[in-house]
Each structure stands twice: as structure tokens, then as C-alpha cells.
Amino acid sequence: MNPESTHDHHGTQSPVSTAVTWTQGLSAWWKQSCWQVAGLTLAILILYLPVLQFELLNWDDTWYLTSNELIRSWHPVNLFRIATEPVARNFAPLTIFTFLVEHTLWGLHPTGYHVTNVLLHLVNAILVLHLMKRLTGNDWLSFSVAMLFAVHPVQVESVAWISSRKTLLSSTFMLASFLCWMRPDRTSKQEGWGIFWLILGLLTKASTVVIPPIIVAYDVLIARKSLSDAIARQILPTLLCLILIFSTMNAQITIVGGLRGHIGMSKFQLFALNLTLLWRYMAMLIWPQNLCVLYNPPTTGIAGLVAASAFGWGIVTVWLYRIRKRVPLITLAGISALLIMVPMLNLFPLTTLMNDRYLYLTCVPCFAVQGWLLQQLGQKLVSLFPQTAAIQKFAAITFTTTIVSLMAWGTAQYLPVWRNPLSLWDHARQATPSLPTVHYQWALALTDAGRFQEAITALDFALTNCNPDEVDQNRILKLKHRLQEENGASI
């Protein structure tokens, strides 16, 4: 065959040549990564196999599935509503469309939805592996980061909770977009694919808007482009993000349910509080203990903690700036981790201050920095004690395997909490007993289980011991009165 026959008259590749190039690239990648992909697949399937028996939860699953009329019909009017209406304060038409497809296939049986979540998590772990290899060229670091991403306990909420589909799906599109854009010399086709994945991500979850500033940081730090050139390249993606932000702003500022104690804080107060929460998130990645569906971090009397947190982040900022030329990937990782967290820092009012799912993608650059720091420590030890060079590789493998095993064990221990509403809220009321929302949800779970008197007792506890605000007090009393009327219970 004449090689020129696979190109058109303008010198661009024909569809046949493109297919051959893609096939060759995929084959080469598979030869290099097959065992790592097999390891990720085995770890995720073994760890998350129990979720196939998990139930729907009374925490957003009601809004997205059981009470969501949008997923029950393929009528054109209904499809238009999916494309234009927010659900549970989120404009995520592509996410809702996946629920429509699945509801058509298996109704409200939860197994199918759980299978989809687990498979999306597996796809994301493979994409993390591919992206890390692309950026670092370090197979062991890349596999270690991808495996930690796959098995870390903070991922349980995102994988085991059906309503967190938007987190999983948006992460898929964000990672695909990064793979297209994080190249020193991008072609117009790669730019186009990057925008395509960005659009899908925006239709899945609004937090995808962080992609353009992350790519600007990559272009400046890694591709060595000028700031003006890097910003110019992201004008169209930024406009797409702004369109989504302005079109969904009304939905985002509507406050329903959840926790509201922080809603009245000023932006300065929230900024100060977030400084402390970011350190807590970092601690959760290193030592994931006492995980819960809801947290109740202190919001008053923390001036000293805020000052210490600000000082600590100041040191980190100076360090990242000073190494930006010597190790630009680490500076990029720090910037990326912060930018991914920005949509979760109450720029728009959120009904929870902290959630495990906020770390779903944030953990990737954090794990990369931790891995690099450990490599630097190992090299320093070898320089000080040359006799340890022979065992350095063995020590690194042993240490990494131990950490991954501990995290997998933590996931296996925490996963059953998400089995059903009773297990979820029983765990939450023990972990955060001061939150009236927790006891209200626990009462709802007890009600669904037919344990009406226990539900009333839970509501009384919330009223007496949790200092509910007016909204919580009204809905607690409303549920209590309904239970008393319907079941003849005495006050």
C-alpha cells in the first residue's frame, strides 16, 4: 500500500490512518500497563463487591431516584425538562440522563446503579494511572497513586452512594480532558477533544469549571508558555464555564435541608474556616479515621487554629513557589489540588461544610506530592547512608504495599456503614451526635423500618439536646406529630 493513500490532499490523516494510529497507541499502552490495570481492577472489584447488595438511601437518593419523575419517561417534554431543570439544587442533565437510562433498564432496583458506580470508579482509576504516567514518566509512582485513589477509605462515599454519580461521572470527563490538554504541544484535534470532554463534564457537575485555570497553570509551569498565551488558549473553555455558572446560579443559592449553621457567615469568616478545614482534609488522606456522612467541625472559638492554619498554608505556598522551576509538577499538583477544592469552599452556599466526596479527585495531586516527598526522603537517606542503596527499592515496595493494604482494610471496614439507611444514620448519630439533621434522618430510617416509637424518641432527643434552628425544629415537630397521629403513639 502506498503510505500517501492514507492521507488526504491537505496532508491530514485519513480515518483509516487515524484508526491505525489509535490502535497502535492503545496496543503499546496496554503492553506497558496491563498488569497495573489488572491490579486496579482486582482491587476495586474485590473491595466493592459488597455494594451490589446495598440499598437505596434516604439521603439524596430520594431526590435523584425514588421521587424523581424526570427519570420515569422518555417523552420529549420530559427530556426537555432533564436538559433544563436542576435537581436537588444541581444542574446536571447528563447525570440525570444516566439515571433515566438505568431506570428504564432495572427500575429502582439498586444493584444496577451500584454496578455503574463501581465501573466508573474503575475507569477513573485507570485514567489516573494513564495521566500520572503521562506527566511523570514514573511507573511505580503512577501505579501507587492510582492504587491509593482506588482503595482509599475517603472514596467510599462517592462509590457506595448512588447519588454521588455526578462526582464519579464528572471526574471521568475531567480526567479525559486533562489527558487531552496536558501536553506541551497540543494539536487542534486534541484541543477539540479537550473542549468536548469539558462540555460533558459541565453537563454532569458544575465543579468541572476548574479545568481552564488548571490548564493555564499547566501551560505556564510545564509547557513554559507565557501567562497571556496560556490564558488566551482558555478563552473559549472559560466562556463555556461562565455560561454554566450564570445559568445555574439560582439553583445553587437555594438552601434546602442539610446543615445551615455556616450559611450566615461572611466570606471572610468562611475563608478563615476553610483554612482549618483544608488541613483536616489533608489529615484525612494520611490517616482516614472517624469518617462519616456528615461532619460538625467547630466554627466558633477557633481563632488560634485559624492563625496556625494560615501560617502553615503560608509556608506551603512559599515552598511551592520556590520549587516551581526545579520541580514544576509538584507546584502544579499543589495548585490543582486547591483549584479542585474551590467549588466546595462555599463560594456558593453549600448545605454541608465537609464531605468525603470533595476529596474524590483532590486526592490524586495530594498523593502525588506525598509520593514525591517520600522519594526525596529515600534519596536523602541513601546519600547519608550509601549502604542502604541496595535495599531502597525493596523498602519502597514494602512501604507502599503496607500503606495500600492499610487503606484497603480501612475501606473494607467503613463500607458496610453505607449498606442501608439504618446503618448509615446509626453510625452518623454515634459519630456526630450534636447534629439535629442526623437524628432526623435516623428517625426517617426508623419510620421506614416500622420502628415508630424509636423514631419519636430520636426526634425528642434532637429537640432536647441538639439545639435545632427554626427550620430543623419545624420539620422535626412535623414528623413527630405525623407519627403520633398515624400510629396512636403518646407524647
Coordinates of C-alpha atoms in Angstrom, one line a residue:
M1 CA 0.0 0.0 0.0
N2 CA 1.2 3.5 -0.8
P3 CA 1.6 5.3 2.5
E4 CA 0.3 8.5 0.9
S5 CA -3.0 6.9 0.3
T6 CA -3.9 7.1 4.0
H7 CA -3.7 11.0 3.9
D8 CA -5.9 13.5 2.2
H9 CA -4.7 16.2 -0.2
H10 CA -4.1 18.6 2.7
G11 CA -1.7 16.3 4.5
T12 CA -4.0 15.4 7.3
Q13 CA -4.6 11.8 8.3
S14 CA -7.5 9.9 6.8
P15 CA -9.9 8.0 9.0
V16 CA -8.1 4.7 8.3
S17 CA -4.7 6.2 9.2
T18 CA -6.2 7.7 12.4
A19 CA -7.7 4.3 13.4
V20 CA -4.3 2.6 12.8
T21 CA -2.6 5.2 14.9
W22 CA -5.1 4.9 17.7
T23 CA -4.9 1.1 17.6
Q24 CA -1.1 1.1 17.7
G25 CA -1.0 3.6 20.6
L26 CA -3.6 1.6 22.6
S27 CA -1.7 -1.6 22.0
A28 CA 1.6 -0.1 23.2
W29 CA -0.1 1.3 26.2
W30 CA -1.7 -2.0 27.1
K31 CA 1.6 -3.8 26.8
Q32 CA 3.1 -1.4 29.3
S33 CA 0.2 -1.2 31.7
C34 CA -1.8 -4.5 31.5
W35 CA -0.6 -5.8 34.9
Q36 CA -1.2 -2.5 36.6
V37 CA -4.7 -2.3 35.1
A38 CA -5.3 -5.8 36.2
G39 CA -4.2 -4.9 39.8
L40 CA -6.5 -1.9 39.9
T41 CA -9.4 -3.9 38.5
L42 CA -8.9 -6.8 41.0
A43 CA -8.6 -4.4 44.0
I44 CA -11.7 -2.4 43.2
L45 CA -13.9 -5.4 42.3
I46 CA -12.9 -7.3 45.5
L47 CA -13.3 -4.2 47.7
Y48 CA -16.6 -3.0 46.3
L49 CA -18.3 -6.3 45.6
P50 CA -20.5 -5.9 48.7
V51 CA -22.2 -2.8 47.4
L52 CA -24.2 -5.0 45.0
Q53 CA -26.3 -5.9 48.0
F54 CA -26.6 -2.3 49.3
E55 CA -30.0 -0.5 49.3
L56 CA -31.2 3.0 48.3
L57 CA -30.6 5.6 51.0
N58 CA -32.8 8.3 52.3
W59 CA -30.1 10.9 51.6
D60 CA -30.5 12.4 48.1
D61 CA -31.4 9.0 46.6
T62 CA -34.9 10.1 47.2
W63 CA -34.4 13.3 45.1
Y64 CA -32.5 11.6 42.3
L65 CA -34.3 8.3 42.1
T66 CA -37.3 7.3 44.1
S67 CA -39.2 10.7 43.9
N68 CA -37.7 11.9 40.6
E69 CA -40.4 11.9 38.0
L70 CA -37.8 13.0 35.3
I71 CA -36.3 9.5 35.1
R72 CA -39.6 7.7 34.5
S73 CA -40.3 8.7 30.9
W74 CA -38.7 9.3 27.6
H75 CA -41.4 11.7 26.4
P76 CA -39.9 14.7 24.6
V77 CA -41.3 17.1 27.2
N78 CA -39.6 15.1 29.9
L79 CA -36.3 15.0 28.0
F80 CA -36.5 18.8 27.7
R81 CA -37.0 19.1 31.4
I82 CA -34.0 17.0 32.1
A83 CA -32.0 19.3 29.8
T84 CA -33.2 22.5 31.5
E85 CA -34.2 21.8 35.1
P86 CA -32.0 21.5 38.2
V87 CA -32.5 18.5 40.5
A88 CA -31.6 18.7 44.2
R89 CA -30.0 22.2 43.7
N90 CA -27.8 20.8 40.9
F91 CA -28.0 21.4 37.2
A92 CA -26.6 18.0 36.0
P93 CA -28.6 16.9 32.9
L94 CA -26.2 14.3 31.8
T95 CA -26.1 12.7 35.3
I96 CA -29.9 12.6 35.4
F97 CA -30.0 11.1 31.9
T98 CA -27.8 8.2 33.1
F99 CA -30.5 7.6 35.8
L100 CA -33.2 7.7 33.1
V101 CA -31.4 5.0 31.1
E102 CA -30.9 2.9 34.2
H103 CA -34.4 3.3 35.5
T104 CA -35.6 2.1 32.1
L105 CA -33.3 -1.0 32.4
W106 CA -33.9 -2.0 36.1
G107 CA -36.3 0.4 37.7
L108 CA -35.5 1.2 41.3
H109 CA -33.6 -2.0 42.0
P110 CA -30.3 -0.5 43.4
T111 CA -27.9 -3.2 42.1
G112 CA -27.6 -1.9 38.6
Y113 CA -26.9 1.7 39.8
H114 CA -24.2 0.4 42.2
V115 CA -22.6 -1.6 39.3
T116 CA -22.4 1.5 37.2
N117 CA -20.8 3.5 40.1
V118 CA -18.1 0.8 40.7
L119 CA -17.3 0.6 37.0
L120 CA -17.0 4.4 36.8
H121 CA -14.6 4.3 39.7
L122 CA -12.5 1.7 37.9
V123 CA -12.4 3.7 34.7
N124 CA -11.3 6.7 36.8
A125 CA -8.5 4.8 38.5
I126 CA -7.2 3.7 35.0
L127 CA -7.4 7.2 33.8
V128 CA -5.5 8.4 36.9
L129 CA -2.8 5.8 36.1
H130 CA -2.6 6.9 32.5
L131 CA -2.4 10.7 33.4
M132 CA 0.2 10.1 36.1
K133 CA 2.4 8.1 33.6
R134 CA 2.0 10.9 31.0
L135 CA 3.0 13.6 33.5
T136 CA 5.7 11.9 35.5
G137 CA 7.1 9.0 33.4
N138 CA 7.4 7.2 36.7
D139 CA 5.7 3.8 36.6
W140 CA 5.9 3.0 40.3
L141 CA 4.8 6.4 41.5
S142 CA 1.9 6.4 38.9
F143 CA 0.7 2.9 40.0
S144 CA 1.0 3.8 43.7
V145 CA -1.1 7.0 43.3
A146 CA -3.7 5.2 41.1
M147 CA -3.9 2.3 43.7
L148 CA -4.3 4.7 46.6
F149 CA -7.0 6.5 44.6
A150 CA -8.8 3.2 44.0
V151 CA -8.8 1.8 47.6
H152 CA -8.7 4.8 49.9
P153 CA -11.5 5.0 52.5
V154 CA -12.5 8.6 51.6
Q155 CA -13.7 7.2 48.3
V156 CA -16.4 5.0 49.9
E157 CA -19.0 7.8 49.9
S158 CA -18.5 8.5 46.2
V159 CA -18.6 4.9 45.1
A160 CA -21.2 3.3 47.5
W161 CA -23.7 6.2 47.4
I162 CA -25.7 6.2 44.2
S163 CA -26.4 9.9 44.4
S164 CA -22.7 10.6 44.1
R165 CA -22.9 9.6 40.5
K166 CA -22.2 13.2 39.5
T167 CA -18.9 13.1 41.3
L168 CA -17.8 9.9 39.5
L169 CA -19.0 10.9 36.1
S170 CA -17.7 14.4 36.2
S171 CA -14.3 13.0 37.3
T172 CA -14.2 10.8 34.3
F173 CA -14.7 13.7 31.9
M174 CA -12.3 15.9 33.8
L175 CA -9.5 13.2 33.7
A176 CA -10.2 12.7 30.0
S177 CA -10.0 16.4 29.4
F178 CA -6.7 16.6 31.3
L179 CA -5.3 13.8 29.1
C180 CA -6.1 15.8 26.0
W181 CA -4.9 19.2 27.3
M182 CA -1.9 18.3 29.5
R183 CA 0.6 18.1 26.5
P184 CA 3.4 20.5 25.9
D185 CA 2.4 20.8 22.2
R186 CA -1.2 20.2 21.7
T187 CA -2.8 19.7 18.2
S188 CA -6.1 21.4 17.3
K189 CA -7.7 17.9 17.4
Q190 CA -6.5 17.4 21.0
E191 CA -7.8 20.9 21.9
G192 CA -11.1 20.0 20.3
W193 CA -11.4 16.7 22.3
G194 CA -10.5 18.6 25.5
I195 CA -13.4 21.0 24.9
F196 CA -15.7 18.1 24.2
W197 CA -14.9 16.4 27.5
L198 CA -15.2 19.7 29.3
I199 CA -18.7 20.2 27.9
L200 CA -19.7 16.8 29.0
G201 CA -18.2 17.4 32.5
L202 CA -20.1 20.7 32.8
L203 CA -23.4 18.9 32.0
T204 CA -22.5 16.4 34.8
K205 CA -21.4 18.6 37.7
A206 CA -20.7 22.3 38.0
S207 CA -17.4 21.8 39.7
T208 CA -15.9 21.0 36.3
V209 CA -15.4 24.7 35.9
V210 CA -12.0 24.4 37.5
I211 CA -10.5 22.8 34.3
P212 CA -9.5 26.0 32.5
P213 CA -7.4 27.5 35.4
I214 CA -5.7 24.2 36.0
I215 CA -4.7 24.0 32.3
V216 CA -3.5 27.6 32.4
A217 CA -1.2 26.6 35.4
Y218 CA 0.0 23.6 33.3
D219 CA 0.8 25.7 30.3
V220 CA 2.7 28.2 32.3
L221 CA 4.6 25.8 34.6
I222 CA 5.1 22.7 32.4
A223 CA 4.7 23.8 28.8
R224 CA 6.6 27.1 29.5
K225 CA 4.1 29.3 27.8
S226 CA 3.6 32.9 28.7
L227 CA 0.7 33.7 31.0
S228 CA -1.0 35.8 28.4
D229 CA -0.7 33.0 25.8
A230 CA -1.9 30.4 28.3
I231 CA -5.0 32.5 29.2
A232 CA -5.8 33.2 25.5
R233 CA -5.9 29.4 24.8
Q234 CA -8.5 29.0 27.5
I235 CA -10.9 31.8 26.5
L236 CA -13.5 29.5 24.9
P237 CA -13.4 26.9 27.7
T238 CA -13.7 29.7 30.2
L239 CA -16.7 31.2 28.4
L240 CA -18.4 27.8 28.5
C241 CA -17.8 27.6 32.2
L242 CA -19.2 31.1 32.8
I243 CA -22.3 30.2 30.8
L244 CA -22.9 27.3 33.1
I245 CA -22.2 29.2 36.3
F246 CA -24.6 32.1 35.4
S247 CA -27.3 29.7 34.2
T248 CA -27.3 27.6 37.4
M249 CA -26.7 30.4 39.9
N250 CA -30.3 30.5 41.1
A251 CA -30.3 26.8 41.8
Q252 CA -27.1 27.0 43.7
I253 CA -28.2 29.7 46.1
T254 CA -31.5 27.9 47.1
I255 CA -31.0 26.4 50.6
V256 CA -32.9 23.3 51.4
G257 CA -32.2 20.7 54.0
G258 CA -28.7 19.8 55.1
L259 CA -26.8 21.9 57.6
R260 CA -27.2 25.7 57.7
G261 CA -25.2 26.9 60.7
H262 CA -22.5 28.4 58.4
I263 CA -24.8 29.9 55.9
G264 CA -24.9 33.3 57.6
M265 CA -21.1 33.6 57.8
S266 CA -19.3 36.4 55.9
K267 CA -16.9 35.4 53.1
F268 CA -14.0 36.4 55.3
Q269 CA -15.3 34.1 58.1
L270 CA -15.7 31.2 55.6
F271 CA -12.2 31.8 54.2
A272 CA -10.8 31.6 57.7
L273 CA -12.8 28.5 58.5
N274 CA -11.8 26.9 55.2
L275 CA -8.1 27.3 56.1
T276 CA -8.7 24.9 59.0
L277 CA -10.9 22.5 57.0
L278 CA -8.2 22.1 54.3
W279 CA -5.7 20.9 56.9
R280 CA -8.3 18.5 58.2
Y281 CA -8.8 17.2 54.7
M282 CA -5.1 16.6 54.4
A283 CA -5.1 14.7 57.6
M284 CA -8.0 12.5 56.4
L285 CA -5.9 11.5 53.4
I286 CA -3.0 10.5 55.6
W287 CA -5.0 8.9 58.5
P288 CA -8.7 8.4 57.4
Q289 CA -10.3 7.8 60.8
N290 CA -13.8 8.6 62.0
L291 CA -15.2 9.1 58.5
C292 CA -18.9 9.9 58.4
V293 CA -21.7 11.1 56.0
L294 CA -21.9 14.4 57.9
Y295 CA -19.3 16.3 59.9
N296 CA -19.7 19.1 62.5
P297 CA -16.4 21.0 62.5
P298 CA -16.2 23.8 65.1
T299 CA -17.0 27.2 63.7
T300 CA -16.5 29.4 66.8
G301 CA -13.7 29.9 69.3
I302 CA -11.1 28.8 66.7
A303 CA -9.0 32.0 66.3
G304 CA -5.8 30.2 67.3
L305 CA -6.5 27.3 65.0
V306 CA -7.2 29.7 62.1
A307 CA -3.9 31.5 62.8
A308 CA -1.9 28.3 62.9
S309 CA -3.6 27.1 59.7
A310 CA -2.9 30.3 57.9
F311 CA 0.7 30.2 59.0
G312 CA 1.0 26.6 57.8
W313 CA -0.5 27.3 54.4
G314 CA 1.7 30.3 54.1
I315 CA 4.7 28.0 54.4
V316 CA 3.3 25.6 51.9
T317 CA 2.7 28.4 49.4
V318 CA 6.2 29.8 49.7
W319 CA 7.6 26.3 49.3
L320 CA 5.6 25.6 46.2
Y321 CA 6.6 28.9 44.7
R322 CA 10.3 28.4 45.4
I323 CA 10.4 24.9 43.7
R324 CA 8.3 26.0 40.7
K325 CA 11.2 25.9 38.4
R326 CA 13.1 23.0 39.8
V327 CA 10.1 20.7 40.3
P328 CA 7.2 22.4 38.4
L329 CA 5.0 19.3 38.5
I330 CA 4.8 19.5 42.3
T331 CA 3.8 23.1 42.2
L332 CA 1.2 22.2 39.5
A333 CA -0.1 19.4 41.9
G334 CA -0.5 21.9 44.7
I335 CA -2.3 24.4 42.6
S336 CA -4.5 21.7 41.1
A337 CA -5.5 20.3 44.5
L338 CA -6.5 23.8 45.7
L339 CA -8.5 24.6 42.5
I340 CA -10.4 21.3 42.6
M341 CA -11.4 22.2 46.1
V342 CA -12.5 25.7 45.3
P343 CA -16.1 24.9 44.3
M344 CA -16.6 23.1 47.7
L345 CA -15.5 26.1 49.8
N346 CA -18.9 27.8 49.9
L347 CA -18.3 30.4 47.2
F348 CA -21.9 29.4 46.5
P349 CA -23.8 28.3 49.7
L350 CA -23.5 24.6 50.3
T351 CA -25.6 22.8 52.9
T352 CA -22.6 20.9 54.3
L353 CA -19.1 22.3 55.2
M354 CA -17.3 19.0 54.8
N355 CA -17.8 15.8 52.8
D356 CA -15.6 12.9 51.9
R357 CA -16.6 13.1 48.3
Y358 CA -15.0 16.5 48.0
L359 CA -11.7 14.6 48.1
Y360 CA -12.5 12.2 45.3
L361 CA -10.3 13.9 42.7
T362 CA -8.4 16.2 45.0
C363 CA -6.6 13.2 46.5
V364 CA -4.7 12.5 43.2
P365 CA -2.4 15.5 43.3
C366 CA -2.1 15.2 47.1
F367 CA -1.0 11.5 46.8
A368 CA 1.4 12.5 44.0
V369 CA 3.1 15.1 46.3
Q370 CA 3.3 12.7 49.2
G371 CA 4.9 10.1 46.9
W372 CA 7.4 12.5 45.6
L373 CA 8.3 13.6 49.1
L374 CA 8.9 10.0 50.1
Q375 CA 11.1 9.5 47.1
Q376 CA 13.1 12.6 48.1
L377 CA 13.4 11.2 51.6
G378 CA 14.7 7.9 50.3
Q379 CA 17.3 9.6 48.1
K380 CA 18.4 11.7 51.1
L381 CA 18.8 8.6 53.2
V382 CA 20.9 6.9 50.5
S383 CA 23.2 10.0 50.3
L384 CA 23.7 9.9 54.0
F385 CA 23.9 6.2 54.3
P386 CA 25.1 4.7 51.0
Q387 CA 25.0 1.2 52.3
T388 CA 21.1 1.4 52.3
A389 CA 21.0 1.8 48.5
A390 CA 20.8 -1.9 47.9
I391 CA 17.6 -2.2 50.0
Q392 CA 16.0 1.1 48.9
K393 CA 13.8 -0.5 46.2
F394 CA 12.7 -3.3 48.5
A395 CA 11.9 -0.8 51.3
A396 CA 9.9 1.4 48.9
I397 CA 7.8 -1.6 47.6
T398 CA 7.2 -2.8 51.2
F399 CA 6.2 0.6 52.5
T400 CA 3.9 1.3 49.6
T401 CA 2.3 -2.1 49.8
T402 CA 1.7 -1.7 53.5
I403 CA 0.1 1.7 53.1
V404 CA -2.2 0.5 50.3
S405 CA -3.1 -2.6 52.3
L406 CA -4.0 -0.5 55.3
M407 CA -6.1 1.8 53.2
A408 CA -7.9 -1.1 51.6
W409 CA -8.6 -2.6 55.0
G410 CA -10.0 0.8 56.2
T411 CA -12.3 0.8 53.2
A412 CA -13.5 -2.7 53.9
Q413 CA -14.3 -1.7 57.5
Y414 CA -16.1 1.5 56.6
L415 CA -18.0 0.3 53.6
P416 CA -20.8 -1.6 55.5
V417 CA -21.9 1.8 57.0
W418 CA -23.4 2.6 53.6
R419 CA -25.4 -0.6 53.3
N420 CA -28.8 0.9 54.1
P421 CA -30.4 4.0 55.8
L422 CA -30.4 2.3 59.2
S423 CA -26.7 1.5 59.2
L424 CA -25.8 4.9 57.7
W425 CA -27.6 7.0 60.3
D426 CA -26.9 4.8 63.2
H427 CA -23.2 5.3 62.5
A428 CA -23.7 9.0 62.0
R429 CA -25.6 9.6 65.2
Q430 CA -22.8 8.0 67.1
A431 CA -20.1 9.9 65.2
T432 CA -21.8 13.3 65.2
P433 CA -24.5 13.2 67.9
S434 CA -24.8 17.0 68.0
L435 CA -26.4 17.4 64.6
P436 CA -30.2 17.6 64.5
T437 CA -30.2 16.5 60.8
V438 CA -28.6 13.2 61.7
H439 CA -31.3 12.4 64.3
Y440 CA -34.0 13.5 61.9
Q441 CA -32.6 11.2 59.1
W442 CA -32.2 8.4 61.7
A443 CA -35.9 8.9 62.7
L444 CA -36.9 8.6 59.0
A445 CA -35.0 5.4 58.6
L446 CA -36.6 4.0 61.8
T447 CA -40.0 5.1 60.4
D448 CA -39.5 3.2 57.2
A449 CA -38.5 0.2 59.2
G450 CA -41.7 0.4 61.2
R451 CA -40.0 1.3 64.4
F452 CA -42.2 4.3 65.2
Q453 CA -41.7 4.7 68.9
E454 CA -37.9 4.6 68.4
A455 CA -38.3 7.3 65.7
I456 CA -40.2 9.5 68.1
T457 CA -37.6 9.0 70.8
A458 CA -34.9 10.1 68.2
L459 CA -36.9 13.2 67.4
D460 CA -37.3 14.1 71.0
F461 CA -33.5 13.7 71.5
A462 CA -32.9 16.1 68.6
L463 CA -35.3 18.7 70.1
T464 CA -33.8 18.4 73.6
N465 CA -30.1 18.0 73.0
C466 CA -29.2 19.3 69.6
N467 CA -30.4 23.0 69.6
P468 CA -32.1 22.8 66.2
D469 CA -32.7 26.0 64.3
E470 CA -36.2 27.0 63.3
V471 CA -36.2 25.1 60.0
D472 CA -35.0 21.9 61.7
Q473 CA -37.3 22.3 64.6
N474 CA -40.3 22.7 62.4
R475 CA -39.6 19.6 60.3
I476 CA -38.8 17.5 63.4
L477 CA -42.1 18.5 65.1
K478 CA -44.0 17.9 61.8
L479 CA -42.6 14.4 61.5
K480 CA -43.2 13.7 65.3
H481 CA -46.9 14.8 65.1
R482 CA -47.4 12.7 61.9
L483 CA -46.1 9.6 63.6
Q484 CA -48.2 10.2 66.7
E485 CA -51.4 10.7 64.6
E486 CA -50.8 7.8 62.3
N487 CA -49.7 5.3 64.9
G488 CA -51.5 6.3 68.0
A489 CA -48.3 6.9 69.9
S490 CA -48.5 9.1 73.0
I491 CA -46.4 12.2 73.5

